[in-house]
XYZ file of C-alpha atoms in Angstrom:
308
model
C 25.676 -24.812 -3.885
C 26.207 -21.061 -3.606
C 23.280 -20.891 -1.185
C 24.896 -23.473 1.103
C 28.359 -21.893 0.959
C 26.968 -18.461 1.795
C 25.085 -19.929 4.758
C 28.225 -21.742 5.976
C 30.055 -18.406 6.048
C 27.232 -16.299 7.490
C 25.918 -18.532 10.286
C 29.134 -18.581 12.386
C 29.496 -14.815 11.953
C 25.913 -14.214 13.073
C 26.300 -16.462 16.125
C 29.576 -14.769 17.033
C 27.881 -11.364 16.865
C 24.874 -12.497 18.925
C 26.917 -14.027 21.754
C 30.183 -12.084 21.778
C 29.616 -8.609 20.338
C 29.155 -5.815 22.893
C 25.849 -4.004 22.608
C 27.227 -0.979 20.764
C 28.913 -3.196 18.165
C 25.868 -5.422 17.712
C 23.729 -2.320 17.254
C 26.164 -1.022 14.657
C 26.211 -4.326 12.778
C 22.422 -4.586 12.701
C 22.300 -0.937 11.672
C 24.556 -1.742 8.713
C 22.258 -4.629 7.781
C 19.261 -2.285 7.989
C 20.968 0.285 5.755
C 21.861 -2.336 3.141
C 18.324 -3.712 3.216
C 16.956 -0.166 3.136
C 19.017 0.624 0.054
C 17.511 -2.412 -1.689
C 14.002 -1.609 -0.451
C 14.230 1.918 -1.827
C 15.610 0.505 -5.073
C 12.416 -1.507 -5.555
C 10.412 1.726 -5.617
C 11.306 2.498 -9.241
C 9.467 -0.619 -10.385
C 6.384 0.692 -8.600
C 6.651 4.081 -10.306
C 7.791 5.815 -7.110
C 10.856 7.997 -6.584
C 11.473 7.811 -2.805
C 13.542 10.155 -0.658
C 16.527 7.838 -0.562
C 19.167 9.889 1.264
C 16.794 11.218 3.920
C 15.362 7.776 4.621
C 18.756 6.105 4.974
C 19.972 8.982 7.146
C 17.156 8.508 9.643
C 17.556 4.729 9.694
C 21.227 5.300 10.499
C 20.364 7.806 13.237
C 17.922 5.373 14.795
C 20.530 2.628 15.094
C 23.150 5.108 16.254
C 20.763 5.901 19.115
C 20.303 2.220 19.930
C 24.037 1.520 19.826
C 24.930 4.510 21.989
C 22.735 3.197 24.817
C 23.964 -0.393 24.509
C 23.647 -2.499 27.613
C 20.637 -0.628 28.983
C 17.553 -2.754 28.582
C 13.882 -2.080 29.213
C 10.653 -3.634 28.035
C 8.933 -0.239 28.109
C 9.359 1.802 24.972
C 8.487 5.037 26.728
C 11.099 4.651 29.479
C 13.743 3.149 27.199
C 17.004 5.093 27.048
C 16.775 4.974 23.256
C 13.596 7.062 23.414
C 15.361 9.948 21.670
C 16.126 7.869 18.587
C 12.626 6.422 18.650
C 11.036 9.879 18.905
C 13.289 11.178 16.155
C 12.122 8.706 13.546
C 8.473 8.574 14.632
C 7.825 12.291 15.037
C 10.442 14.287 13.163
C 11.030 12.028 10.160
C 7.464 11.905 8.748
C 7.071 15.660 9.154
C 10.386 16.279 7.427
C 9.340 14.015 4.565
C 6.200 16.071 4.039
C 8.237 19.286 3.960
C 10.693 17.803 1.449
C 7.788 16.465 -0.613
C 6.630 20.032 -1.288
C 9.772 20.580 -3.357
C 8.696 17.984 -5.910
C 7.633 19.440 -9.230
C 5.157 16.631 -9.781
C 3.030 17.027 -6.675
C 1.044 13.904 -7.533
C 4.147 11.875 -6.670
C 4.824 13.660 -3.383
C 2.614 11.689 -1.003
C 3.362 8.235 -2.509
C 7.091 8.999 -2.238
C 6.751 10.172 1.369
C 4.612 7.166 2.332
C 6.939 4.630 0.693
C 9.977 6.247 2.297
C 8.440 6.302 5.759
C 7.373 2.655 5.522
C 11.080 1.768 5.648
C 11.182 2.883 9.293
C 8.649 0.492 10.871
C 9.424 -2.208 8.297
C 13.203 -2.212 8.767
C 14.369 0.017 11.614
C 11.832 -0.783 14.320
C 11.768 -4.528 13.685
C 15.542 -4.996 13.526
C 15.909 -2.571 16.421
C 13.935 -5.006 18.574
C 16.685 -7.568 18.046
C 19.310 -5.031 19.147
C 17.598 -4.196 22.430
C 16.876 -7.871 23.071
C 20.556 -8.764 22.606
C 21.378 -6.091 25.189
C 19.389 -8.072 27.763
C 22.375 -9.704 29.433
C 20.347 -12.284 31.338
C 18.845 -14.168 28.403
C 18.843 -11.958 25.321
C 21.444 -13.837 23.290
C 19.873 -17.205 24.132
C 16.433 -16.051 23.035
C 17.891 -14.635 19.828
C 19.508 -18.003 19.159
C 16.149 -19.731 19.703
C 14.540 -17.222 17.328
C 17.145 -17.622 14.587
C 17.091 -21.416 14.749
C 13.297 -21.489 14.401
C 13.445 -19.146 11.391
C 16.383 -20.887 9.710
C 14.944 -24.376 10.187
C 11.580 -23.308 8.785
C 13.149 -21.527 5.828
C 15.377 -24.500 5.004
C 12.516 -27.002 5.260
C 10.292 -24.869 3.026
C 13.011 -24.471 0.409
C 14.122 -28.081 0.067
C 10.827 -29.863 0.774
C 8.977 -27.450 -1.497
C 11.424 -28.038 -4.346
C 11.170 -31.805 -3.964
C 7.451 -32.276 -3.314
C 5.715 -28.950 -3.931
C 2.775 -29.314 -6.312
C 0.136 -26.883 -5.055
C 1.059 -23.222 -5.484
C 0.398 -21.153 -2.377
C 0.437 -17.624 -3.831
C 1.116 -17.821 -7.591
C 0.491 -14.099 -8.141
C 3.047 -13.136 -5.496
C 5.575 -15.962 -5.350
C 5.103 -18.744 -7.926
C 7.834 -20.878 -6.381
C 6.172 -21.252 -2.984
C 3.963 -24.269 -2.369
C 1.549 -25.369 0.333
C 3.661 -28.491 0.802
C 6.747 -26.402 1.503
C 4.819 -24.124 3.860
C 3.459 -27.107 5.790
C 6.920 -28.677 6.058
C 8.274 -25.366 7.306
C 5.579 -25.150 9.972
C 6.118 -28.708 11.184
C 9.907 -28.336 11.259
C 9.777 -25.094 13.254
C 7.243 -26.511 15.709
C 9.254 -29.699 16.261
C 12.594 -27.956 16.692
C 11.049 -25.251 18.881
C 9.565 -27.879 21.174
C 12.868 -29.743 21.414
C 14.839 -26.579 22.130
C 12.386 -25.512 24.814
C 12.320 -28.959 26.430
C 16.093 -29.297 26.618
C 16.932 -25.632 27.270
C 17.666 -26.162 30.954
C 19.649 -29.320 30.268
C 21.919 -27.638 27.699
C 23.218 -25.561 30.571
C 26.319 -23.967 29.173
C 25.133 -23.518 25.584
C 21.545 -22.337 25.508
C 20.804 -21.092 29.015
C 24.109 -20.520 30.747
C 22.688 -19.042 33.993
C 21.355 -20.418 37.258
C 17.754 -20.705 38.336
C 18.474 -18.321 41.185
C 19.462 -15.575 38.754
C 16.298 -16.104 36.737
C 14.182 -16.002 39.883
C 15.576 -12.562 40.703
C 14.007 -11.261 37.483
C 10.938 -13.425 36.944
C 10.072 -14.462 40.499
C 9.078 -18.102 40.841
C 10.038 -19.385 37.399
C 8.711 -22.857 38.189
C 5.247 -21.536 38.987
C 2.240 -23.195 37.301
C 1.761 -20.207 35.001
C 5.164 -20.731 33.386
C 4.917 -21.775 29.715
C 4.414 -25.433 28.936
C 5.999 -27.382 26.114
C 2.828 -27.061 24.058
C 2.791 -23.302 24.467
C 6.405 -23.225 23.295
C 5.379 -25.240 20.237
C 2.511 -22.812 19.638
C 4.942 -19.905 19.936
C 7.266 -21.544 17.395
C 4.317 -21.917 15.032
C 3.468 -18.221 15.470
C 7.072 -17.306 14.686
C 6.989 -19.507 11.599
C 3.711 -18.054 10.317
C 5.029 -14.509 10.825
C 8.266 -15.443 9.055
C 6.440 -16.923 6.066
C 4.244 -13.829 5.858
C 7.386 -11.684 5.955
C 8.750 -13.664 3.032
C 5.521 -13.165 1.088
C 5.430 -9.433 1.833
C 8.868 -8.960 0.323
C 7.928 -11.202 -2.612
C 4.931 -8.932 -3.215
C 7.240 -5.905 -3.375
C 9.611 -7.640 -5.793
C 6.790 -8.996 -7.935
C 5.260 -5.542 -8.217
C 8.648 -4.101 -9.140
C 9.235 -6.810 -11.747
C 12.444 -8.194 -10.222
C 13.413 -11.637 -8.918
C 15.784 -10.535 -6.131
C 16.159 -7.320 -4.160
C 19.903 -7.357 -4.869
C 22.942 -9.541 -5.535
C 24.942 -9.055 -2.356
C 24.681 -12.646 -1.086
C 25.412 -15.401 -3.652
C 22.579 -17.909 -3.806
C 20.351 -15.778 -1.586
C 19.940 -12.541 -3.534
C 20.128 -9.298 -1.617
C 20.246 -8.475 2.081
C 16.499 -7.847 2.118
C 15.941 -11.294 0.606
C 17.912 -12.834 3.476
C 16.213 -10.992 6.367
C 12.645 -10.673 5.059
C 11.397 -13.497 7.292
C 12.913 -11.875 10.388
C 11.120 -8.581 9.907
C 7.599 -9.750 10.716
C 8.737 -12.417 13.182
C 10.822 -10.053 15.342
C 7.795 -8.340 16.969
C 6.379 -11.771 17.876
C 9.609 -12.623 19.685
C 9.845 -9.205 21.311
C 6.460 -9.247 22.967
C 6.554 -12.911 23.981
C 10.215 -13.105 25.091
C 9.738 -12.492 28.847
C 7.009 -15.117 29.000
C 9.017 -17.640 26.992
C 12.056 -17.089 29.206
C 10.142 -18.267 32.285
C 9.775 -21.747 30.877
C 13.427 -22.141 29.899
C 14.236 -23.067 33.488
C 13.578 -25.995 35.737
C 15.100 -27.124 39.027
C 17.526 -29.281 37.011
C 19.202 -26.083 35.755
C 20.826 -25.551 39.149
């Protein structure tokens, strides 16, 4: 019951942020999520016998999202030409070098490199992946709509896996990592995501004011001939939904591996019925890059002449 009540509260807030929050605010909100998840991630280190550089890591995650938020509304698919290149360079070039310098101060030098490596992993694992969602939301043409598509696919798959797995799960998928996950639940998750993804894609143009909300002419100014033969088909959209689902389930297993190794059930207790913030977003972390790199291609197929 707690799980359902938490979801009832969170889902409207998330949708409000995706569709109504200005870019700087959305970047700040996602940055706060990343910091909370980062705090929990670094807390798992003790169970692995690692003492990470907590303050330095959280500082650089915060700086990265401050950079994203400060350039809100400016969107580019090219990382190199992105206006947030300063924040990106800061955490990719300066941060690992700084960690190595700080590591020299450790009395037990055998723990220096593991601590530096674990701390730096927080950047690509949390900052870069969640940062992709920030820059995508800043894409005024279709960013919020694609984020909605993404979240629905993830939520539907997660819900199907949880309830179908509890009711019918008999064959353990990864007992060493996550004893509660079953092949039956994973299969139900995959089917649910594929079915809902196909339906969303098929009716995207028809749900004019809710999912698309722009005219074909506007899309053509960005994508060219969006009704061209090379635009995605329904089956490719289904395949994309399956890829998102697989990445999401792997993200769930990756976090379960961390928790299992640390000897804990949840990363935290922030969200009743869901555990910690990291428990709630783990599926998004590996799925976000899939959305990011496929988003322009997917957007082509969300239009048809009936959208006019």
